[in-house]
Amino acid sequence: MHKKNDERPPTYRAVITGTGSFAPEKILTNDDLAKIVDTSDEWITTRTGIKTRHITNDDETTAFLAIEASKRALASAKLDAKEVELIIVATITPEMVFPSTASFVQRALKAKKATAFDLSAACGGFVFSMSIVQQFIESGRYKNALVIGAETLTKITDWTDRTSCILFGDGAGAVLLEQSSDGRKGIIYSTMGSDGDRWEALNCKAYGSRYPSSKKLDDPKKICMQIKGREVYQQAIRRIVETVNKCLKKCNLTVDDTAMFISHQMNARIIESAMKRLKVPKEKAFVNIDEYGNTSAASVPIAFDDCVRAGKIKRGDIVILVAFGAGLTWGANVVEF
Ligand SMILES: CC(C)(COP(=O)(O)OP(=O)(O)OC[C@H]1O[C@@H](n2cnc3c(N)ncnc32)[C@H](O)[C@@H]1OP(=O)(O)O)[C@@H](O)C(=O)NCCC(=O)NCCS
């Protein structure tokens, strides 16, 4: 029986009402990288699709990027920051060990009403956060939420390792989700998955409790990101294909019903191969890795914002956001924009 004190209206949906993104001004080209490690524009372009990446200078931090992206998302949603009720920052390159990067965002935006915390699921962090917000908004717990993916991966990059330093860039993307009961569907479905057995495939050991700051960590293999590129490559294709197929099946959708597939931008060849297996035509598989490189949790919301601003996604379109990353983690959101 519906209790008197149960205020949950059953028909709330989490609708995206604003998007924004921000990338640092400084650009590192493949030719610039060829001066640091033994590589070439030709190798990087053909193996990854990356041409440039935006990189932070010493003064630009993860919170700075997150704040700029958030301001743009709030402006596009026309919502005053003081009305924001929940802020989640998905990041693996936080401002500090603690407090959360979200605390700095809340402070800068003067979003006094908001609850703010970070979520750590690496490149899957943004779609995981969207999934959490969907639950909170549908249950009536929050009326709106600012979900941000923000990273400064170039600050934990091993610039002597040519197999990894060519891949990453910095940036942030944000979306504002609001509670709606007017028939718009918003986030239709979310799914998440993890495989902790494969944690070693992608990791950064410093300065967690296993490698605390009291130990002298001068080995770049401990201080910086380490990747097992081949293993990640194969797992990523497998999980992206499985996850998108699950979304289509659960939502009773076909590729034709979907306007755009926005994958985490980790390697253009991974996206191409996964989309080919899913029979997604090229024009529906968004790629902007050529400009940004891999920005981990920031890549999906940056791509989403790029799509919106370029008019590639219109109101009412069905869009599938899918991501894969360290953990391992993978997940997706099916969204009616
Ligand atoms: C890293 C990645 C681009 C490597 O591409 P690949 O086609 O798998 O290449 P391989 O690792 O098989 O290396 C092929 C050769 O290129 C060399 N190579 C590696 N990096 C190079 C570079 N930047 N420039 C030139 N040569 C390079 C290798 O040493 C190897 O040489 P060898 O055959 O003489 O041993 C690819 O595996 C990838 O994108 N993986 C996923 C990346 C990832 O983990 N992203 C983060 C997760 S979200």
mmCIF file of C-alpha atoms and ligand atoms in Angstrom:
data_model
loop_
_atom_site.group_PDB
_atom_site.id
_atom_site.type_symbol
_atom_site.label_atom_id
_atom_site.label_comp_id
_atom_site.label_asym_id
_atom_site.label_seq_id
_atom_site.Cartn_x
_atom_site.Cartn_y
_atom_site.Cartn_z
ATOM 1 C CA MET A 1 0.000 0.000 0.000
ATOM 2 C CA HIS A 2 1.154 3.564 -0.773
ATOM 3 C CA LYS A 3 2.193 5.077 2.555
ATOM 4 C CA LYS A 4 1.218 8.637 3.414
ATOM 5 C CA ASN A 5 4.835 9.631 4.005
ATOM 6 C CA ASP A 6 6.042 8.062 0.751
ATOM 7 C CA GLU A 7 6.529 11.069 -1.485
ATOM 8 C CA ARG A 8 7.843 9.140 -4.478
ATOM 9 C CA PRO A 9 5.853 9.928 -7.573
ATOM 10 C CA PRO A 10 6.223 6.939 -9.855
ATOM 11 C CA THR A 11 6.490 8.821 -13.147
ATOM 12 C CA TYR A 12 9.598 10.977 -12.762
ATOM 13 C CA ARG A 13 12.215 10.805 -15.489
ATOM 14 C CA ALA A 14 15.791 12.161 -15.630
ATOM 15 C CA VAL A 15 15.959 14.470 -18.651
ATOM 16 C CA ILE A 16 19.104 16.155 -19.972
ATOM 17 C CA THR A 17 18.385 19.876 -20.088
ATOM 18 C CA GLY A 18 21.898 21.231 -20.629
ATOM 19 C CA THR A 19 25.343 20.208 -21.832
ATOM 20 C CA GLY A 20 28.753 21.847 -21.701
ATOM 21 C CA SER A 21 32.410 21.055 -22.155
ATOM 22 C CA PHE A 22 35.807 22.621 -21.782
ATOM 23 C CA ALA A 23 39.325 21.728 -22.903
ATOM 24 C CA PRO A 24 42.571 23.547 -22.153
ATOM 25 C CA GLU A 25 43.888 25.905 -24.796
ATOM 26 C CA LYS A 26 47.306 24.280 -25.116
ATOM 27 C CA ILE A 27 47.531 21.645 -27.837
ATOM 28 C CA LEU A 28 50.061 18.844 -28.214
ATOM 29 C CA THR A 29 50.363 17.465 -31.746
ATOM 30 C CA ASN A 30 51.699 14.106 -32.857
ATOM 31 C CA ASP A 31 54.722 15.917 -34.280
ATOM 32 C CA ASP A 32 55.339 17.462 -30.842
ATOM 33 C CA LEU A 33 55.270 13.945 -29.344
ATOM 34 C CA ALA A 34 57.709 12.682 -31.966
ATOM 35 C CA LYS A 35 60.234 15.098 -30.447
ATOM 36 C CA ILE A 36 59.808 13.458 -26.997
ATOM 37 C CA VAL A 37 59.570 9.713 -27.817
ATOM 38 C CA ASP A 38 60.378 7.467 -30.777
ATOM 39 C CA THR A 39 57.098 7.762 -32.678
ATOM 40 C CA SER A 40 55.566 9.510 -35.690
ATOM 41 C CA ASP A 41 52.386 11.271 -36.762
ATOM 42 C CA GLU A 42 51.830 8.458 -39.236
ATOM 43 C CA TRP A 43 52.045 5.688 -36.562
ATOM 44 C CA ILE A 44 49.794 7.482 -34.079
ATOM 45 C CA THR A 45 47.206 8.445 -36.691
ATOM 46 C CA THR A 46 46.900 4.994 -38.248
ATOM 47 C CA ARG A 47 46.979 3.064 -34.925
ATOM 48 C CA THR A 48 44.729 5.374 -32.869
ATOM 49 C CA GLY A 49 43.077 8.072 -34.999
ATOM 50 C CA ILE A 50 44.518 10.738 -32.671
ATOM 51 C CA LYS A 51 46.006 13.903 -34.233
ATOM 52 C CA THR A 52 46.065 16.313 -31.284
ATOM 53 C CA ARG A 53 45.212 16.427 -27.603
ATOM 54 C CA HIS A 54 44.501 19.398 -25.309
ATOM 55 C CA ILE A 55 46.805 19.538 -22.318
ATOM 56 C CA THR A 56 46.698 21.517 -19.090
ATOM 57 C CA ASN A 57 49.476 23.780 -17.928
ATOM 58 C CA ASP A 58 50.669 23.597 -14.300
ATOM 59 C CA ASP A 59 47.997 26.028 -13.074
ATOM 60 C CA GLU A 60 45.073 24.243 -14.715
ATOM 61 C CA THR A 61 43.609 21.520 -12.515
ATOM 62 C CA THR A 62 40.804 18.978 -12.782
ATOM 63 C CA ALA A 63 38.416 21.159 -10.752
ATOM 64 C CA PHE A 64 39.181 24.140 -12.994
ATOM 65 C CA LEU A 65 38.153 22.139 -16.077
ATOM 66 C CA ALA A 66 35.097 20.725 -14.294
ATOM 67 C CA ILE A 67 33.953 24.196 -13.203
ATOM 68 C CA GLU A 68 34.242 25.641 -16.721
ATOM 69 C CA ALA A 69 32.305 22.722 -18.255
ATOM 70 C CA SER A 70 29.660 23.002 -15.516
ATOM 71 C CA LYS A 71 29.138 26.721 -16.110
ATOM 72 C CA ARG A 72 28.486 25.984 -19.786
ATOM 73 C CA ALA A 73 26.049 23.150 -18.986
ATOM 74 C CA LEU A 74 24.138 25.335 -16.519
ATOM 75 C CA ALA A 75 24.008 28.203 -19.028
ATOM 76 C CA SER A 76 22.629 25.911 -21.716
ATOM 77 C CA ALA A 77 20.010 24.560 -19.263
ATOM 78 C CA LYS A 78 19.290 28.139 -18.070
ATOM 79 C CA LEU A 79 19.458 26.950 -14.456
ATOM 80 C CA ASP A 80 20.950 29.002 -11.636
ATOM 81 C CA ALA A 81 23.707 27.106 -9.802
ATOM 82 C CA LYS A 82 22.024 27.801 -6.476
ATOM 83 C CA GLU A 83 19.180 25.496 -7.576
ATOM 84 C CA VAL A 84 21.505 22.503 -8.177
ATOM 85 C CA GLU A 85 20.786 19.670 -5.732
ATOM 86 C CA LEU A 86 23.427 17.067 -6.596
ATOM 87 C CA ILE A 87 26.914 17.290 -8.109
ATOM 88 C CA ILE A 88 28.845 14.175 -9.113
ATOM 89 C CA VAL A 89 32.323 14.434 -10.612
ATOM 90 C CA ALA A 90 33.547 11.286 -12.345
ATOM 91 C CA THR A 91 37.329 11.361 -12.288
ATOM 92 C CA ILE A 92 40.481 9.325 -11.695
ATOM 93 C CA THR A 93 42.660 12.441 -11.644
ATOM 94 C CA PRO A 94 41.044 14.329 -8.754
ATOM 95 C CA GLU A 95 42.034 17.744 -7.489
ATOM 96 C CA MET A 96 43.420 16.133 -4.303
ATOM 97 C CA VAL A 97 43.220 12.765 -2.533
ATOM 98 C CA PHE A 98 40.500 14.468 -0.502
ATOM 99 C CA PRO A 99 38.232 16.367 -0.344
ATOM 100 C CA SER A 100 36.430 15.446 -3.514
ATOM 101 C CA THR A 101 36.816 17.434 -6.734
ATOM 102 C CA ALA A 102 33.041 17.906 -6.529
ATOM 103 C CA SER A 103 33.559 19.951 -3.331
ATOM 104 C CA PHE A 104 35.633 22.454 -5.308
ATOM 105 C CA VAL A 105 33.007 22.593 -8.040
ATOM 106 C CA GLN A 106 30.241 23.214 -5.508
ATOM 107 C CA ARG A 107 32.261 25.994 -3.897
ATOM 108 C CA ALA A 108 33.121 27.723 -7.177
ATOM 109 C CA LEU A 109 29.548 27.561 -8.446
ATOM 110 C CA LYS A 110 28.158 28.686 -5.054
ATOM 111 C CA ALA A 111 25.779 25.730 -5.329
ATOM 112 C CA LYS A 112 25.090 25.791 -1.583
ATOM 113 C CA LYS A 113 22.075 23.461 -1.784
ATOM 114 C CA ALA A 114 23.971 20.681 -3.540
ATOM 115 C CA THR A 115 25.314 17.416 -2.196
ATOM 116 C CA ALA A 116 28.675 16.874 -3.880
ATOM 117 C CA PHE A 117 30.888 13.811 -4.281
ATOM 118 C CA ASP A 118 33.242 12.094 -6.734
ATOM 119 C CA LEU A 119 32.847 8.752 -8.443
ATOM 120 C CA SER A 120 35.806 6.601 -9.440
ATOM 121 C CA ALA A 121 35.155 4.189 -12.296
ATOM 122 C CA ALA A 122 37.855 5.408 -14.686
ATOM 123 C CA CYS A 123 36.646 5.795 -18.278
ATOM 124 C CA GLY A 124 33.313 4.280 -17.214
ATOM 125 C CA GLY A 125 32.843 6.996 -14.575
ATOM 126 C CA PHE A 126 30.494 9.263 -16.495
ATOM 127 C CA VAL A 127 28.028 6.554 -17.565
ATOM 128 C CA PHE A 128 28.134 5.092 -14.026
ATOM 129 C CA SER A 129 27.306 8.561 -12.628
ATOM 130 C CA MET A 130 24.428 8.958 -15.076
ATOM 131 C CA SER A 131 23.095 5.605 -13.937
ATOM 132 C CA ILE A 132 23.206 6.689 -10.275
ATOM 133 C CA VAL A 133 21.531 10.009 -11.032
ATOM 134 C CA GLN A 134 18.796 8.212 -12.963
ATOM 135 C CA GLN A 135 17.922 6.281 -9.774
ATOM 136 C CA PHE A 136 17.956 9.399 -7.589
ATOM 137 C CA ILE A 137 15.802 11.459 -9.939
ATOM 138 C CA GLU A 138 13.308 8.698 -10.752
ATOM 139 C CA SER A 139 12.842 8.004 -7.043
ATOM 140 C CA GLY A 140 12.069 11.674 -6.389
ATOM 141 C CA ARG A 141 15.124 12.057 -4.103
ATOM 142 C CA TYR A 142 16.648 14.890 -6.182
ATOM 143 C CA LYS A 143 15.029 17.301 -8.630
ATOM 144 C CA ASN A 144 18.193 17.857 -10.610
ATOM 145 C CA ALA A 145 21.838 16.856 -10.826
ATOM 146 C CA LEU A 146 25.000 18.085 -12.446
ATOM 147 C CA VAL A 147 27.053 15.168 -13.759
ATOM 148 C CA ILE A 148 30.615 15.972 -14.746
ATOM 149 C CA GLY A 149 33.439 13.929 -16.238
ATOM 150 C CA ALA A 150 36.748 15.753 -15.712
ATOM 151 C CA GLU A 151 40.314 14.563 -16.134
ATOM 152 C CA THR A 152 43.894 15.762 -16.295
ATOM 153 C CA LEU A 153 45.426 12.469 -17.411
ATOM 154 C CA THR A 154 48.500 14.189 -18.792
ATOM 155 C CA LYS A 155 49.532 14.840 -15.174
ATOM 156 C CA ILE A 156 49.881 11.065 -14.568
ATOM 157 C CA THR A 157 51.305 10.206 -17.997
ATOM 158 C CA ASP A 158 54.688 8.516 -18.343
ATOM 159 C CA TRP A 159 56.226 10.732 -21.024
ATOM 160 C CA THR A 160 58.992 8.168 -21.607
ATOM 161 C CA ASP A 161 56.546 5.391 -22.600
ATOM 162 C CA ARG A 162 55.596 5.748 -26.271
ATOM 163 C CA THR A 163 52.912 3.059 -26.027
ATOM 164 C CA SER A 164 50.829 5.136 -23.601
ATOM 165 C CA CYS A 165 51.868 8.818 -23.718
ATOM 166 C CA ILE A 166 50.455 9.254 -27.213
ATOM 167 C CA LEU A 167 46.942 8.326 -26.092
ATOM 168 C CA PHE A 168 45.804 10.778 -23.454
ATOM 169 C CA GLY A 169 44.506 14.334 -23.209
ATOM 170 C CA ASP A 170 42.805 16.636 -20.677
ATOM 171 C CA GLY A 171 39.281 18.029 -20.604
ATOM 172 C CA ALA A 172 35.861 18.057 -18.978
ATOM 173 C CA GLY A 173 32.255 17.606 -20.012
ATOM 174 C CA ALA A 174 29.067 18.145 -18.028
ATOM 175 C CA VAL A 175 25.360 17.553 -18.318
ATOM 176 C CA LEU A 176 22.507 18.917 -16.236
ATOM 177 C CA LEU A 177 19.698 16.429 -15.626
ATOM 178 C CA GLU A 178 16.315 17.547 -14.370
ATOM 179 C CA GLN A 179 13.294 15.728 -13.062
ATOM 180 C CA SER A 180 10.443 15.650 -15.550
ATOM 181 C CA SER A 181 6.949 14.187 -15.517
ATOM 182 C CA ASP A 182 5.744 15.683 -18.793
ATOM 183 C CA GLY A 183 6.116 12.575 -20.943
ATOM 184 C CA ARG A 184 9.740 13.065 -21.966
ATOM 185 C CA LYS A 185 11.669 9.837 -21.454
ATOM 186 C CA GLY A 186 15.157 11.142 -20.585
ATOM 187 C CA ILE A 187 17.429 8.307 -19.459
ATOM 188 C CA ILE A 188 15.524 5.227 -20.570
ATOM 189 C CA TYR A 189 17.930 2.548 -19.396
ATOM 190 C CA SER A 190 21.358 2.214 -17.800
ATOM 191 C CA THR A 191 23.663 -0.736 -17.344
ATOM 192 C CA MET A 192 27.023 -1.170 -15.579
ATOM 193 C CA GLY A 193 29.542 -3.980 -15.227
ATOM 194 C CA SER A 194 32.967 -4.661 -13.692
ATOM 195 C CA ASP A 195 35.796 -7.209 -13.792
ATOM 196 C CA GLY A 196 38.234 -6.658 -10.906
ATOM 197 C CA ASP A 197 40.289 -9.698 -11.962
ATOM 198 C CA ARG A 198 41.710 -7.550 -14.760
ATOM 199 C CA TRP A 199 42.691 -4.530 -12.613
ATOM 200 C CA GLU A 200 46.293 -4.737 -13.788
ATOM 201 C CA ALA A 201 45.387 -4.040 -17.410
ATOM 202 C CA LEU A 202 45.093 -0.323 -16.594
ATOM 203 C CA ASN A 203 46.305 1.241 -13.377
ATOM 204 C CA CYS A 204 48.105 4.065 -11.593
ATOM 205 C CA LYS A 205 49.545 2.924 -8.260
ATOM 206 C CA ALA A 206 50.624 6.156 -6.573
ATOM 207 C CA TYR A 207 49.620 7.345 -3.963
ATOM 208 C CA GLY A 208 47.115 4.785 -2.786
ATOM 209 C CA SER A 209 47.522 2.816 0.423
ATOM 210 C CA ARG A 210 49.503 0.081 -1.345
ATOM 211 C CA TYR A 211 52.063 2.662 -2.514
ATOM 212 C CA PRO A 212 51.752 5.470 0.036
ATOM 213 C CA SER A 213 53.574 8.774 -0.158
ATOM 214 C CA SER A 214 55.893 7.587 2.666
ATOM 215 C CA LYS A 215 57.514 5.241 0.110
ATOM 216 C CA LYS A 216 59.934 6.887 -2.263
ATOM 217 C CA LEU A 217 58.107 6.495 -5.569
ATOM 218 C CA ASP A 218 60.559 7.612 -8.199
ATOM 219 C CA ASP A 219 59.775 4.796 -10.641
ATOM 220 C CA PRO A 220 57.476 6.165 -13.374
ATOM 221 C CA LYS A 221 55.896 2.724 -13.582
ATOM 222 C CA LYS A 222 54.377 3.342 -10.133
ATOM 223 C CA ILE A 223 53.737 7.080 -10.307
ATOM 224 C CA CYS A 224 52.164 7.081 -13.772
ATOM 225 C CA MET A 225 49.473 5.210 -15.655
ATOM 226 C CA GLN A 226 50.384 1.758 -16.893
ATOM 227 C CA ILE A 227 48.438 0.060 -19.655
ATOM 228 C CA LYS A 228 48.438 -3.339 -21.297
ATOM 229 C CA GLY A 229 47.325 -1.962 -24.638
ATOM 230 C CA ARG A 230 46.569 -5.216 -26.470
ATOM 231 C CA GLU A 231 44.506 -6.689 -23.610
ATOM 232 C CA VAL A 232 42.561 -3.451 -23.208
ATOM 233 C CA TYR A 233 41.978 -3.256 -26.954
ATOM 234 C CA GLN A 234 40.403 -6.710 -27.120
ATOM 235 C CA GLN A 235 38.370 -6.384 -23.916
ATOM 236 C CA ALA A 236 37.080 -2.966 -24.962
ATOM 237 C CA ILE A 237 35.649 -4.195 -28.259
ATOM 238 C CA ARG A 238 34.074 -7.228 -26.604
ATOM 239 C CA ARG A 239 32.452 -5.260 -23.764
ATOM 240 C CA ILE A 240 31.244 -2.363 -25.928
ATOM 241 C CA VAL A 241 29.541 -4.765 -28.341
ATOM 242 C CA GLU A 242 27.957 -6.811 -25.500
ATOM 243 C CA THR A 243 26.801 -3.691 -23.661
ATOM 244 C CA VAL A 244 25.222 -1.999 -26.674
ATOM 245 C CA ASN A 245 23.482 -5.232 -27.688
ATOM 246 C CA LYS A 246 22.105 -5.541 -24.152
ATOM 247 C CA CYS A 247 20.776 -1.948 -24.330
ATOM 248 C CA LEU A 248 19.087 -2.520 -27.686
ATOM 249 C CA LYS A 249 17.484 -5.750 -26.477
ATOM 250 C CA LYS A 250 16.306 -4.383 -23.100
ATOM 251 C CA CYS A 251 14.825 -1.257 -24.704
ATOM 252 C CA ASN A 252 13.396 -3.092 -27.686
ATOM 253 C CA LEU A 253 15.319 -0.817 -30.034
ATOM 254 C CA THR A 254 17.229 -1.383 -33.266
ATOM 255 C CA VAL A 255 20.253 0.441 -34.645
ATOM 256 C CA ASP A 256 17.821 2.230 -37.003
ATOM 257 C CA ASP A 257 15.866 3.644 -34.028
ATOM 258 C CA THR A 258 19.055 5.158 -32.615
ATOM 259 C CA ALA A 259 20.246 8.554 -33.873
ATOM 260 C CA MET A 260 23.786 8.395 -32.481
ATOM 261 C CA PHE A 261 26.145 6.037 -30.681
ATOM 262 C CA ILE A 262 28.559 7.950 -28.470
ATOM 263 C CA SER A 263 31.358 5.685 -27.355
ATOM 264 C CA HIS A 264 34.169 6.480 -24.956
ATOM 265 C CA GLN A 265 36.953 7.787 -27.186
ATOM 266 C CA MET A 266 39.890 5.465 -26.505
ATOM 267 C CA ASN A 267 41.052 4.534 -29.985
ATOM 268 C CA ALA A 268 39.305 5.206 -33.306
ATOM 269 C CA ARG A 269 40.065 1.622 -34.371
ATOM 270 C CA ILE A 270 38.333 0.206 -31.279
ATOM 271 C CA ILE A 271 35.230 2.311 -31.962
ATOM 272 C CA GLU A 272 35.283 1.420 -35.658
ATOM 273 C CA SER A 273 35.647 -2.291 -34.984
ATOM 274 C CA ALA A 274 32.915 -2.373 -32.308
ATOM 275 C CA MET A 275 30.502 -0.353 -34.450
ATOM 276 C CA LYS A 276 31.160 -2.578 -37.454
ATOM 277 C CA ARG A 277 30.237 -5.641 -35.384
ATOM 278 C CA LEU A 278 27.062 -3.864 -34.237
ATOM 279 C CA LYS A 279 26.279 -2.884 -37.860
ATOM 280 C CA VAL A 280 26.165 0.791 -36.882
ATOM 281 C CA PRO A 281 26.718 2.995 -39.955
ATOM 282 C CA LYS A 282 29.711 5.348 -39.810
ATOM 283 C CA GLU A 283 27.615 8.505 -39.627
ATOM 284 C CA LYS A 284 25.944 7.264 -36.416
ATOM 285 C CA ALA A 285 29.214 6.479 -34.623
ATOM 286 C CA PHE A 286 30.528 9.751 -33.254
ATOM 287 C CA VAL A 287 34.303 10.219 -33.195
ATOM 288 C CA ASN A 288 36.221 13.253 -31.926
ATOM 289 C CA ILE A 289 39.324 11.443 -30.631
ATOM 290 C CA ASP A 290 41.307 13.069 -33.445
ATOM 291 C CA GLU A 291 41.108 16.379 -31.548
ATOM 292 C CA TYR A 292 41.024 15.333 -27.853
ATOM 293 C CA GLY A 293 42.768 11.964 -27.521
ATOM 294 C CA ASN A 294 41.490 9.775 -24.684
ATOM 295 C CA THR A 295 40.143 11.964 -21.862
ATOM 296 C CA SER A 296 38.833 9.040 -19.751
ATOM 297 C CA ALA A 297 35.649 9.975 -17.832
ATOM 298 C CA ALA A 298 35.457 13.286 -19.713
ATOM 299 C CA SER A 299 35.311 11.781 -23.175
ATOM 300 C CA VAL A 300 31.625 10.785 -23.325
ATOM 301 C CA PRO A 301 30.238 14.124 -22.048
ATOM 302 C CA ILE A 302 32.643 16.105 -24.262
ATOM 303 C CA ALA A 303 31.503 14.036 -27.263
ATOM 304 C CA PHE A 304 27.854 14.475 -26.245
ATOM 305 C CA ASP A 305 28.264 18.243 -26.022
ATOM 306 C CA ASP A 306 30.124 18.344 -29.353
ATOM 307 C CA CYS A 307 27.231 16.426 -30.958
ATOM 308 C CA VAL A 308 24.607 18.751 -29.498
ATOM 309 C CA ARG A 309 26.479 21.891 -30.522
ATOM 310 C CA ALA A 310 27.112 20.557 -34.038
ATOM 311 C CA GLY A 311 23.398 19.753 -34.410
ATOM 312 C CA LYS A 312 24.113 16.035 -34.768
ATOM 313 C CA ILE A 313 21.640 15.255 -31.970
ATOM 314 C CA LYS A 314 18.220 16.837 -31.777
ATOM 315 C CA ARG A 315 15.539 16.829 -29.101
ATOM 316 C CA GLY A 316 13.660 13.520 -29.124
ATOM 317 C CA ASP A 317 16.569 11.566 -30.628
ATOM 318 C CA ILE A 318 17.604 8.279 -29.041
ATOM 319 C CA VAL A 319 21.300 8.263 -28.183
ATOM 320 C CA ILE A 320 23.374 5.443 -26.682
ATOM 321 C CA LEU A 321 26.341 6.423 -24.506
ATOM 322 C CA VAL A 322 28.785 3.575 -23.938
ATOM 323 C CA ALA A 323 32.089 3.411 -22.085
ATOM 324 C CA PHE A 324 34.810 0.994 -21.058
ATOM 325 C CA GLY A 325 37.839 1.481 -18.835
ATOM 326 C CA ALA A 326 40.040 0.568 -15.898
ATOM 327 C CA GLY A 327 38.653 -1.677 -13.198
ATOM 328 C CA LEU A 328 37.744 -3.087 -15.566
ATOM 329 C CA THR A 329 34.474 -1.192 -15.875
ATOM 330 C CA TRP A 330 31.933 -0.820 -18.643
ATOM 331 C CA GLY A 331 28.466 0.632 -18.933
ATOM 332 C CA ALA A 332 25.927 2.466 -21.048
ATOM 333 C CA ASN A 333 22.991 4.852 -20.907
ATOM 334 C CA VAL A 334 20.147 4.866 -23.410
ATOM 335 C CA VAL A 335 18.882 8.434 -23.543
ATOM 336 C CA GLU A 336 16.033 10.197 -25.280
ATOM 337 C CA PHE A 337 17.504 13.666 -25.664
HETATM 338 C C1 LIG B 1 48.174 1.169 -27.379
HETATM 339 C C2 LIG B 1 47.723 0.831 -28.787
HETATM 340 C C3 LIG B 1 47.495 2.094 -29.576
HETATM 341 C C4 LIG B 1 48.836 0.029 -29.455
HETATM 342 O O1 LIG B 1 48.433 -0.298 -30.786
HETATM 343 P P1 LIG B 1 48.680 -1.761 -31.335
HETATM 344 O O2 LIG B 1 48.226 -1.782 -32.730
HETATM 345 O O3 LIG B 1 48.016 -2.688 -30.356
HETATM 346 O O4 LIG B 1 50.248 -1.862 -31.308
HETATM 347 P P2 LIG B 1 51.162 -2.905 -30.519
HETATM 348 O O5 LIG B 1 51.086 -2.661 -29.052
HETATM 349 O O6 LIG B 1 50.824 -4.276 -31.017
HETATM 350 O O7 LIG B 1 52.608 -2.477 -31.025
HETATM 351 C C5 LIG B 1 53.004 -2.646 -32.381
HETATM 352 C C6 LIG B 1 54.417 -2.120 -32.533
HETATM 353 O O8 LIG B 1 54.396 -0.683 -32.477
HETATM 354 C C7 LIG B 1 55.343 -0.229 -31.513
HETATM 355 N N1 LIG B 1 54.841 0.987 -30.909
HETATM 356 C C8 LIG B 1 54.119 1.118 -29.782
HETATM 357 N N2 LIG B 1 53.841 2.414 -29.566
HETATM 358 C C9 LIG B 1 54.400 3.103 -30.575
HETATM 359 C C10 LIG B 1 54.470 4.456 -30.905
HETATM 360 N N3 LIG B 1 53.867 5.410 -30.151
HETATM 361 N N4 LIG B 1 55.119 4.823 -32.020
HETATM 362 C C11 LIG B 1 55.709 3.914 -32.809
HETATM 363 N N5 LIG B 1 55.690 2.604 -32.544
HETATM 364 C C12 LIG B 1 55.047 2.191 -31.432
HETATM 365 C C13 LIG B 1 55.461 -1.369 -30.535
HETATM 366 O O9 LIG B 1 56.684 -1.303 -29.838
HETATM 367 C C14 LIG B 1 55.375 -2.570 -31.448
HETATM 368 O O10 LIG B 1 56.634 -2.762 -32.042
HETATM 369 P P3 LIG B 1 57.184 -4.251 -32.305
HETATM 370 O O11 LIG B 1 56.207 -4.891 -33.242
HETATM 371 O O12 LIG B 1 58.511 -3.991 -32.916
HETATM 372 O O13 LIG B 1 57.228 -4.907 -30.964
HETATM 373 C C15 LIG B 1 46.415 -0.024 -28.768
HETATM 374 O O14 LIG B 1 46.684 -1.322 -28.296
HETATM 375 C C16 LIG B 1 45.344 0.598 -27.895
HETATM 376 O O15 LIG B 1 44.788 1.614 -28.216
HETATM 377 N N6 LIG B 1 45.011 -0.066 -26.774
HETATM 378 C C17 LIG B 1 44.083 0.441 -25.802
HETATM 379 C C18 LIG B 1 44.656 1.665 -25.164
HETATM 380 C C19 LIG B 1 44.221 1.881 -23.759
HETATM 381 O O16 LIG B 1 44.497 1.099 -22.891
HETATM 382 N N7 LIG B 1 43.529 2.973 -23.510
HETATM 383 C C20 LIG B 1 43.092 3.303 -22.233
HETATM 384 C C21 LIG B 1 41.871 2.537 -21.921
HETATM 385 S S1 LIG B 1 40.434 3.431 -21.858
#
